[in-house]
Tab-separated table of C-alpha atoms and ligand atoms in Angstrom:
chain	number	residue	atom	x	y	z
A	1	MET	CA	98.734	82.020	81.984
A	2	ILE	CA	99.593	81.255	85.483
A	3	VAL	CA	101.867	84.147	87.227
A	4	LEU	CA	104.308	83.343	90.143
A	5	GLY	CA	104.361	86.452	92.402
A	6	ILE	CA	107.396	87.024	94.741
A	7	GLU	CA	107.621	90.197	97.195
A	8	THR	CA	110.629	90.503	99.330
A	9	SER	CA	111.204	94.378	99.637
A	10	CYS	CA	110.862	94.883	103.029
A	11	ASP	CA	109.978	92.633	106.247
A	12	GLU	CA	107.790	90.497	104.272
A	13	THR	CA	108.351	87.484	102.480
A	14	ALA	CA	105.089	87.023	100.181
A	15	VAL	CA	104.066	84.504	97.319
A	16	ALA	CA	100.918	84.307	95.070
A	17	LEU	CA	99.951	82.453	92.022
A	18	TYR	CA	97.490	84.353	89.480
A	19	ALA	CA	95.657	82.698	86.893
A	20	ALA	CA	94.135	84.585	83.828
A	21	ASP	CA	90.955	82.893	83.790
A	22	ARG	CA	90.614	82.262	87.480
A	23	GLY	CA	92.073	85.149	89.298
A	24	LEU	CA	94.133	84.610	92.628
A	25	LEU	CA	94.708	81.126	92.968
A	26	GLY	CA	96.698	81.369	96.403
A	27	HIS	CA	98.839	83.285	98.426
A	28	ALA	CA	100.962	82.900	101.392
A	29	LEU	CA	102.963	85.337	103.584
A	30	TYR	CA	105.794	85.315	106.240
A	31	SER	CA	106.009	88.529	108.300
A	32	GLN	CA	109.526	89.159	110.029
A	33	ILE	CA	107.820	91.432	112.619
A	34	ASP	CA	108.902	89.540	115.225
A	35	LEU	CA	112.752	89.302	114.517
A	36	HIS	CA	112.669	93.049	114.018
A	37	ALA	CA	110.493	94.322	117.183
A	38	ARG	CA	112.989	94.465	119.488
A	39	TYR	CA	115.321	96.634	117.555
A	40	GLY	CA	112.549	99.108	116.923
A	41	GLY	CA	112.775	98.979	113.168
A	42	VAL	CA	113.658	96.579	110.189
A	43	VAL	CA	117.438	95.516	110.449
A	44	PRO	CA	118.233	95.479	106.692
A	45	GLU	CA	121.068	92.351	107.036
A	46	LEU	CA	118.665	90.399	109.171
A	47	ALA	CA	115.702	91.010	106.927
A	48	SER	CA	117.674	89.953	103.603
A	49	ARG	CA	118.989	86.685	105.547
A	50	ASP	CA	115.527	85.625	106.825
A	51	HIS	CA	113.802	86.086	103.064
A	52	VAL	CA	116.687	83.542	101.778
A	53	ARG	CA	115.303	81.184	104.632
A	54	LYS	CA	111.636	81.528	103.877
A	55	LEU	CA	111.109	82.324	100.265
A	56	LEU	CA	111.743	78.959	98.559
A	57	PRO	CA	109.432	77.147	101.494
A	58	LEU	CA	107.110	79.665	100.867
A	59	VAL	CA	107.119	78.967	97.193
A	60	GLN	CA	106.593	75.478	97.825
A	61	GLN	CA	103.679	76.224	100.309
A	62	VAL	CA	101.614	77.989	97.661
A	63	PHE	CA	102.059	75.255	95.015
A	64	ASP	CA	100.974	72.547	97.651
A	65	ASN	CA	97.991	74.629	98.732
A	66	THR	CA	96.656	75.592	94.972
A	67	GLY	CA	97.763	72.225	93.691
A	68	ILE	CA	99.514	73.930	90.841
A	69	THR	CA	102.734	72.555	89.460
A	70	LYS	CA	105.907	74.370	88.228
A	71	ASN	CA	105.188	73.065	84.698
A	72	GLU	CA	101.885	75.195	84.698
A	73	VAL	CA	103.413	78.635	85.273
A	74	SER	CA	103.910	80.700	82.270
A	75	GLY	CA	105.768	83.608	83.864
A	76	VAL	CA	107.499	84.713	87.240
A	77	ALA	CA	106.993	88.304	88.666
A	78	TYR	CA	109.295	89.725	91.556
A	79	THR	CA	109.570	93.033	93.225
A	80	SER	CA	112.559	94.691	91.875
A	81	GLY	CA	112.529	97.953	93.860
A	82	PRO	CA	111.858	100.289	95.697
A	83	GLY	CA	112.950	98.805	98.996
A	84	LEU	CA	115.952	97.526	100.885
A	85	VAL	CA	118.715	96.523	98.343
A	86	GLY	CA	119.615	93.054	100.231
A	87	ALA	CA	115.767	92.249	100.494
A	88	LEU	CA	115.237	92.903	97.063
A	89	LEU	CA	118.141	90.904	95.804
A	90	VAL	CA	116.706	87.578	97.235
A	91	GLY	CA	113.485	87.958	95.396
A	92	ALA	CA	114.920	89.155	92.277
A	93	THR	CA	117.728	86.182	92.162
A	94	THR	CA	115.409	83.947	93.212
A	95	GLY	CA	112.526	84.812	90.850
A	96	ARG	CA	114.802	85.362	87.828
A	97	SER	CA	116.152	81.874	88.549
A	98	LEU	CA	113.088	80.018	88.988
A	99	ALA	CA	112.065	81.314	85.497
A	100	TRP	CA	115.520	80.351	83.822
A	101	ALA	CA	115.340	76.877	85.261
A	102	TRP	CA	111.752	76.907	83.791
A	103	GLY	CA	112.052	78.348	80.688
A	104	VAL	CA	109.772	81.109	81.411
A	105	PRO	CA	109.723	84.740	81.276
A	106	ALA	CA	110.578	86.926	84.332
A	107	VAL	CA	109.227	90.533	84.810
A	108	ALA	CA	110.034	92.954	87.399
A	109	ILE	CA	107.852	94.938	89.230
A	110	HIS	CA	107.708	98.169	91.106
A	111	HIS	CA	106.533	97.648	94.434
A	112	MET	CA	104.289	100.798	94.548
A	113	GLU	CA	102.588	99.722	91.104
A	114	GLY	CA	101.767	96.449	93.285
A	115	HIS	CA	100.070	98.474	95.690
A	116	LEU	CA	98.135	100.475	93.544
A	117	LEU	CA	96.876	97.688	91.509
A	118	ALA	CA	95.917	95.773	94.472
A	119	PRO	CA	92.111	97.193	94.358
A	120	MET	CA	91.815	95.102	90.817
A	121	LEU	CA	91.724	91.913	93.057
A	122	GLU	CA	88.828	92.951	94.749
A	123	PRO	CA	85.227	92.955	93.518
A	124	ASN	CA	83.794	95.868	91.658
A	125	PRO	CA	87.374	97.204	90.965
A	126	PRO	CA	87.867	100.939	89.707
A	127	ASP	CA	87.988	101.827	86.026
A	128	PHE	CA	90.580	103.790	84.554
A	129	PRO	CA	91.602	106.631	85.178
A	130	PHE	CA	91.190	107.145	88.762
A	131	LEU	CA	93.222	109.001	91.460
A	132	ALA	CA	95.441	106.762	93.797
A	133	LEU	CA	96.718	107.858	97.261
A	134	LEU	CA	99.409	105.524	98.350
A	135	VAL	CA	100.298	105.421	101.971
A	136	SER	CA	102.941	103.234	103.279
A	137	GLY	CA	106.189	102.899	105.621
A	138	GLY	CA	108.241	103.903	102.774
A	139	HIS	CA	105.847	106.236	100.886
A	140	THR	CA	103.241	108.775	100.572
A	141	LEU	CA	102.118	109.667	97.041
A	142	LEU	CA	99.103	111.123	95.171
A	143	VAL	CA	98.995	109.527	91.512
A	144	GLU	CA	97.132	110.489	88.495
A	145	VAL	CA	96.515	106.983	86.987
A	146	GLU	CA	95.873	106.926	83.235
A	147	GLY	CA	96.357	103.349	82.931
A	148	ILE	CA	98.513	100.331	83.989
A	149	GLY	CA	102.215	102.583	83.765
A	150	SER	CA	100.891	105.353	83.020
A	151	TYR	CA	101.587	107.392	86.203
A	152	ARG	CA	101.774	110.984	87.013
A	153	VAL	CA	102.933	111.765	90.563
A	154	LEU	CA	100.743	114.639	91.838
A	155	GLY	CA	101.997	114.848	95.413
A	156	ASP	CA	105.064	113.150	97.581
A	157	SER	CA	106.376	113.175	101.014
A	158	ILE	CA	109.222	115.671	101.354
A	159	ASP	CA	110.244	113.941	104.918
A	160	ASP	CA	108.910	110.875	106.553
A	161	ALA	CA	106.420	108.517	104.950
A	162	VAL	CA	103.088	108.595	106.788
A	163	GLY	CA	103.526	104.829	108.083
A	164	GLU	CA	106.894	105.921	108.909
A	165	ALA	CA	105.153	108.859	110.807
A	166	PHE	CA	102.830	106.572	112.735
A	167	ASP	CA	105.336	104.147	113.615
A	168	LYS	CA	107.584	106.661	115.215
A	169	THR	CA	104.877	108.231	117.209
A	170	ALA	CA	103.821	104.851	118.428
A	171	THR	CA	107.397	104.309	119.394
A	172	LEU	CA	107.526	107.280	121.638
A	173	LEU	CA	104.560	106.773	123.235
A	174	GLY	CA	105.738	103.158	124.315
A	175	LEU	CA	104.042	100.857	121.464
A	176	SER	CA	106.124	98.133	119.955
A	177	TYR	CA	107.182	98.043	116.595
A	178	PRO	CA	105.488	98.515	113.859
A	179	GLY	CA	103.068	100.528	115.708
A	180	GLY	CA	100.885	101.922	113.471
A	181	PRO	CA	98.087	99.629	113.805
A	182	ALA	CA	98.403	99.867	117.646
A	183	LEU	CA	98.333	103.640	117.376
A	184	ALA	CA	95.029	103.436	115.610
A	185	ALA	CA	93.630	101.293	118.008
A	186	LEU	CA	94.807	103.365	120.958
A	187	ALA	CA	93.475	106.357	119.290
A	188	ARG	CA	89.730	104.967	119.585
A	189	GLN	CA	89.721	105.585	123.267
A	190	GLY	CA	91.067	108.911	122.863
A	191	THR	CA	88.653	112.209	123.468
A	192	ALA	CA	88.331	114.544	120.607
A	193	GLY	CA	89.227	118.173	121.284
A	194	ARG	CA	91.544	117.590	124.303
A	195	PHE	CA	94.973	118.153	121.830
A	196	ARG	CA	95.158	119.901	118.567
A	197	PHE	CA	98.180	119.011	116.475
A	198	PRO	CA	98.741	121.026	112.709
A	199	ARG	CA	97.797	120.028	109.591
A	200	PRO	CA	101.365	120.182	107.690
A	201	MET	CA	101.574	121.811	104.505
A	202	THR	CA	97.660	122.629	103.711
A	203	ASP	CA	97.965	126.575	104.530
A	204	ARG	CA	99.782	126.634	100.945
A	205	PRO	CA	98.921	125.163	97.843
A	206	GLY	CA	100.233	122.025	96.257
A	207	LEU	CA	99.998	118.645	97.120
A	208	ASP	CA	103.129	117.262	98.573
A	209	PHE	CA	103.261	116.129	102.362
A	210	SER	CA	105.605	116.584	105.508
A	211	PHE	CA	104.974	114.219	108.526
A	212	SER	CA	108.243	114.804	110.434
A	213	GLY	CA	106.878	117.911	112.451
A	214	LEU	CA	104.042	115.781	113.777
A	215	LYS	CA	106.085	113.274	115.344
A	216	THR	CA	108.104	116.348	117.061
A	217	PHE	CA	104.632	117.656	118.020
A	218	ALA	CA	103.383	114.474	119.820
A	219	LEU	CA	106.655	114.021	121.730
A	220	ASN	CA	106.525	117.518	123.192
A	221	THR	CA	102.424	117.083	124.063
A	222	TRP	CA	103.658	113.775	125.627
A	223	ARG	CA	106.310	115.593	127.554
A	224	GLU	CA	104.269	118.348	128.730
A	225	SER	CA	101.119	115.980	129.749
A	226	SER	CA	100.887	113.817	133.026
A	227	ARG	CA	101.692	110.949	130.939
A	228	SER	CA	98.825	108.821	132.027
A	229	GLY	CA	97.151	106.328	129.920
A	230	GLN	CA	94.618	108.876	128.854
A	231	ASP	CA	96.940	111.313	128.123
A	232	ARG	CA	98.684	108.804	125.829
A	233	ALA	CA	95.215	107.770	123.937
A	234	ASP	CA	94.306	111.737	123.545
A	235	ILE	CA	97.437	112.053	122.092
A	236	ALA	CA	97.128	109.372	119.531
A	237	TYR	CA	93.800	110.248	118.467
A	238	ALA	CA	94.591	114.100	118.008
A	239	PHE	CA	97.984	112.480	116.141
A	240	GLU	CA	95.664	109.951	113.960
A	241	GLU	CA	93.230	113.020	113.308
A	242	ALA	CA	96.080	115.458	112.009
A	243	VAL	CA	97.291	112.844	109.398
A	244	VAL	CA	93.748	111.795	108.211
A	245	ASP	CA	92.552	115.569	108.194
A	246	THR	CA	95.890	116.391	106.092
A	247	MET	CA	95.344	113.639	103.610
A	248	VAL	CA	91.732	114.375	103.266
A	249	ILE	CA	92.651	118.014	102.438
A	250	LYS	CA	95.176	117.045	99.785
A	251	CYS	CA	92.790	114.619	98.079
A	252	ARG	CA	90.075	116.999	97.950
A	253	ARG	CA	92.653	119.397	96.059
A	254	ALA	CA	93.801	116.421	93.848
A	255	VAL	CA	89.940	115.713	92.958
A	256	ALA	CA	89.700	119.363	92.037
A	257	LEU	CA	92.847	119.263	89.808
A	258	THR	CA	91.999	116.291	88.159
A	259	GLY	CA	88.216	116.172	87.925
A	260	LEU	CA	88.744	112.315	88.660
A	261	GLN	CA	85.689	110.439	90.648
A	262	THR	CA	87.662	107.422	92.090
A	263	LEU	CA	90.027	107.365	94.406
A	264	VAL	CA	91.979	104.353	95.135
A	265	ILE	CA	93.773	104.058	98.785
A	266	ALA	CA	96.396	101.409	99.284
A	267	GLY	CA	99.373	100.541	101.048
A	268	GLY	CA	99.805	99.487	104.703
A	269	VAL	CA	97.919	102.568	106.388
A	270	GLY	CA	95.109	101.973	103.509
A	271	ALA	CA	94.257	99.692	106.132
A	272	ASN	CA	93.415	102.732	108.698
A	273	GLN	CA	89.869	102.815	109.496
A	274	ARG	CA	89.659	106.429	110.193
A	275	LEU	CA	91.168	107.299	106.936
A	276	ARG	CA	88.752	104.971	105.204
A	277	GLU	CA	85.688	106.508	106.756
A	278	ARG	CA	87.124	110.346	106.216
A	279	LEU	CA	87.845	109.486	102.480
A	280	GLY	CA	84.751	107.574	101.985
A	281	GLU	CA	82.853	110.734	103.130
A	282	LEU	CA	85.013	113.210	101.094
A	283	MET	CA	84.126	111.038	97.725
A	284	ASP	CA	80.519	110.828	98.953
A	285	ALA	CA	80.276	114.481	98.741
A	286	GLU	CA	82.400	114.776	95.634
A	287	GLY	CA	79.663	112.271	93.903
A	288	GLY	CA	82.334	110.025	93.228
A	289	ARG	CA	83.694	106.556	95.036
A	290	VAL	CA	86.752	105.181	96.926
A	291	CYS	CA	88.184	101.728	96.394
A	292	TYR	CA	90.513	99.825	98.849
A	293	PRO	CA	92.012	96.180	98.919
A	294	ARG	CA	91.067	93.910	101.777
A	295	PRO	CA	93.234	94.886	104.356
A	296	GLU	CA	95.568	91.819	103.779
A	297	PHE	CA	96.171	93.410	100.162
A	298	CYS	CA	96.894	96.834	101.775
A	299	THR	CA	99.845	95.790	103.556
A	300	ASP	CA	102.845	93.849	101.638
A	301	ASN	CA	101.839	90.578	99.980
A	302	GLY	CA	102.548	88.460	96.904
A	303	ALA	CA	99.030	88.850	95.156
A	304	MET	CA	99.623	92.431	94.309
A	305	ILE	CA	102.741	91.599	92.769
A	306	ALA	CA	101.717	88.314	90.622
A	307	TYR	CA	98.438	90.179	89.393
A	308	ALA	CA	100.993	93.285	88.254
A	309	GLY	CA	103.255	90.632	86.723
A	310	TYR	CA	100.494	88.776	84.957
A	311	GLN	CA	99.334	92.502	83.111
A	312	ARG	CA	102.656	93.055	82.134
A	313	LEU	CA	103.485	89.548	80.803
A	314	GLN	CA	100.251	89.369	78.865
A	315	SER	CA	101.140	92.563	77.375
A	316	GLY	CA	104.456	91.025	76.091
A	317	GLN	CA	106.701	92.940	78.694
A	318	TYR	CA	109.545	90.782	80.204
A	319	GLU	CA	113.319	91.037	81.340
A	320	SER	CA	116.500	90.168	79.943
A	321	LEU	CA	118.396	87.313	81.788
A	322	SER	CA	120.042	89.999	84.290
A	323	ILE	CA	118.817	90.387	87.914
A	324	LYS	CA	117.065	93.863	88.257
A	325	ALA	CA	117.123	95.507	92.038
A	326	MET	CA	116.506	99.224	91.849
A	327	PRO	CA	116.353	100.373	95.261
A	328	ARG	CA	115.623	103.895	94.168
A	329	TRP	CA	112.725	103.903	91.439
A	330	SER	CA	110.047	106.323	90.262
A	331	LEU	CA	106.614	105.042	89.424
A	332	GLU	CA	106.564	107.456	86.671
A	333	GLU	CA	109.836	105.916	84.769
A	334	LEU	CA	107.413	102.549	83.971
A	335	PRO	CA	106.533	101.761	80.881
A	336	ALA	CA	102.836	101.818	79.924
A	337	VAL	CA	100.525	99.026	79.356
A	338	LYS	CA	98.759	98.900	75.876
A	339	LEU	CA	95.297	97.650	77.443
B	401	KG4	O1	102.412	98.635	102.649
B	401	KG4	P1	103.380	98.251	103.906
B	401	KG4	O2	103.048	96.901	104.428
B	401	KG4	O3	104.906	98.167	103.897
B	401	KG4	C1	105.499	99.346	103.095
B	401	KG4	O4	105.484	99.394	101.750
B	401	KG4	O5	105.941	100.218	103.517
B	401	KG4	O6	103.096	99.671	105.019
B	401	KG4	C2	103.445	99.200	106.219
B	401	KG4	C3	103.278	100.405	107.326
B	401	KG4	C4	103.572	100.468	108.367
B	401	KG4	O7	104.282	101.800	108.794
B	401	KG4	C5	102.384	100.074	109.467
B	401	KG4	O8	102.675	100.678	110.573
B	401	KG4	C6	101.352	101.134	108.655
B	401	KG4	O9	101.458	100.652	107.568
B	401	KG4	N1	100.021	100.414	109.061
B	401	KG4	C7	98.867	101.287	109.527
B	401	KG4	C8	97.827	100.388	109.942
B	401	KG4	N2	98.013	99.132	109.411
B	401	KG4	C9	99.218	99.437	108.855
B	401	KG4	N3	98.991	102.633	110.129
B	401	KG4	C10	98.062	103.034	110.772
B	401	KG4	N4	97.003	102.656	110.639
B	401	KG4	C11	96.778	101.230	110.478
B	401	KG4	N5	95.844	100.399	110.709
B	402	ZN	ZN1	104.427	98.449	100.797
């Protein structure tokens, strides 16, 4: 069984082919970052139009690079939500139509399930059950994972997602969009102990997150500083430490609550080195382990969608001929896959 995966939920057009017997055959990605950078964020209509331009050539590129032909594809998986509705519709319409033309089933994939399963593409993948910390530009979720499709959301963000907080703080420090990786790089030059930011919602029980206050705290700290290069780096450092510390505290609580010993970190912010280091230390201390995908599979990619699609198709799940785009969609609504 070979599955074509398509991802177009936000500002990356991504395609991959996954084979039951050989694993990931190939993948390709086109990032729209340059298109949106001058607006300081993703412009939905521009994103949809660019997906229309780039998606089919990218599918062709993956076929060319892998030597696989359309006759060998046994199913198509496309991201059907959550995300920008216009962007999702491009992938959903294209995926559904290709599957119809090729006479194979199509399956609609939840973007965050894709992120959650991405570590399965790496050596030494996690065994079920495990805890997952999903940290992206749109979501901050702590999830108890029993198996594929059996998800219990333990914690969620009540305001900004963690990636969004990184990006907004980066913008106010004068870094270009999306500033998460640039802010993390700047933090490496920061001095420990110069500024101290709050650890939001850690002073009360529960596993929910709130990051919008940190951005305001960063703005006020920046305004009150002398606005030197070192001030900027020190604020970046203090911000990153506060975010990472908050996530470590919540993960420690989630481990205590569930007794689970494996922690998966995925989504774009999962590429953050400091977060990986600190959560690695936490799970060492707990006698467990952390698993994460390689950095390029932390951020949006087609491989995670092809893999999730393969799992669902091989268990007999597929969609009707309708085109499914779900801008809002909870992980808890997904059907379980029987292993
Ligand atoms: O998963 P993703 O590619 O897209 C969404 O599903 O949202 O995540 C993108 C987010 C952006 O906010 C980006 O700034 C952030 O992940 N990000 C990082 C790092 N790399 C990407 N944030 C902090 N440190 C990083 N190294
Ligand atoms: Zn994502």
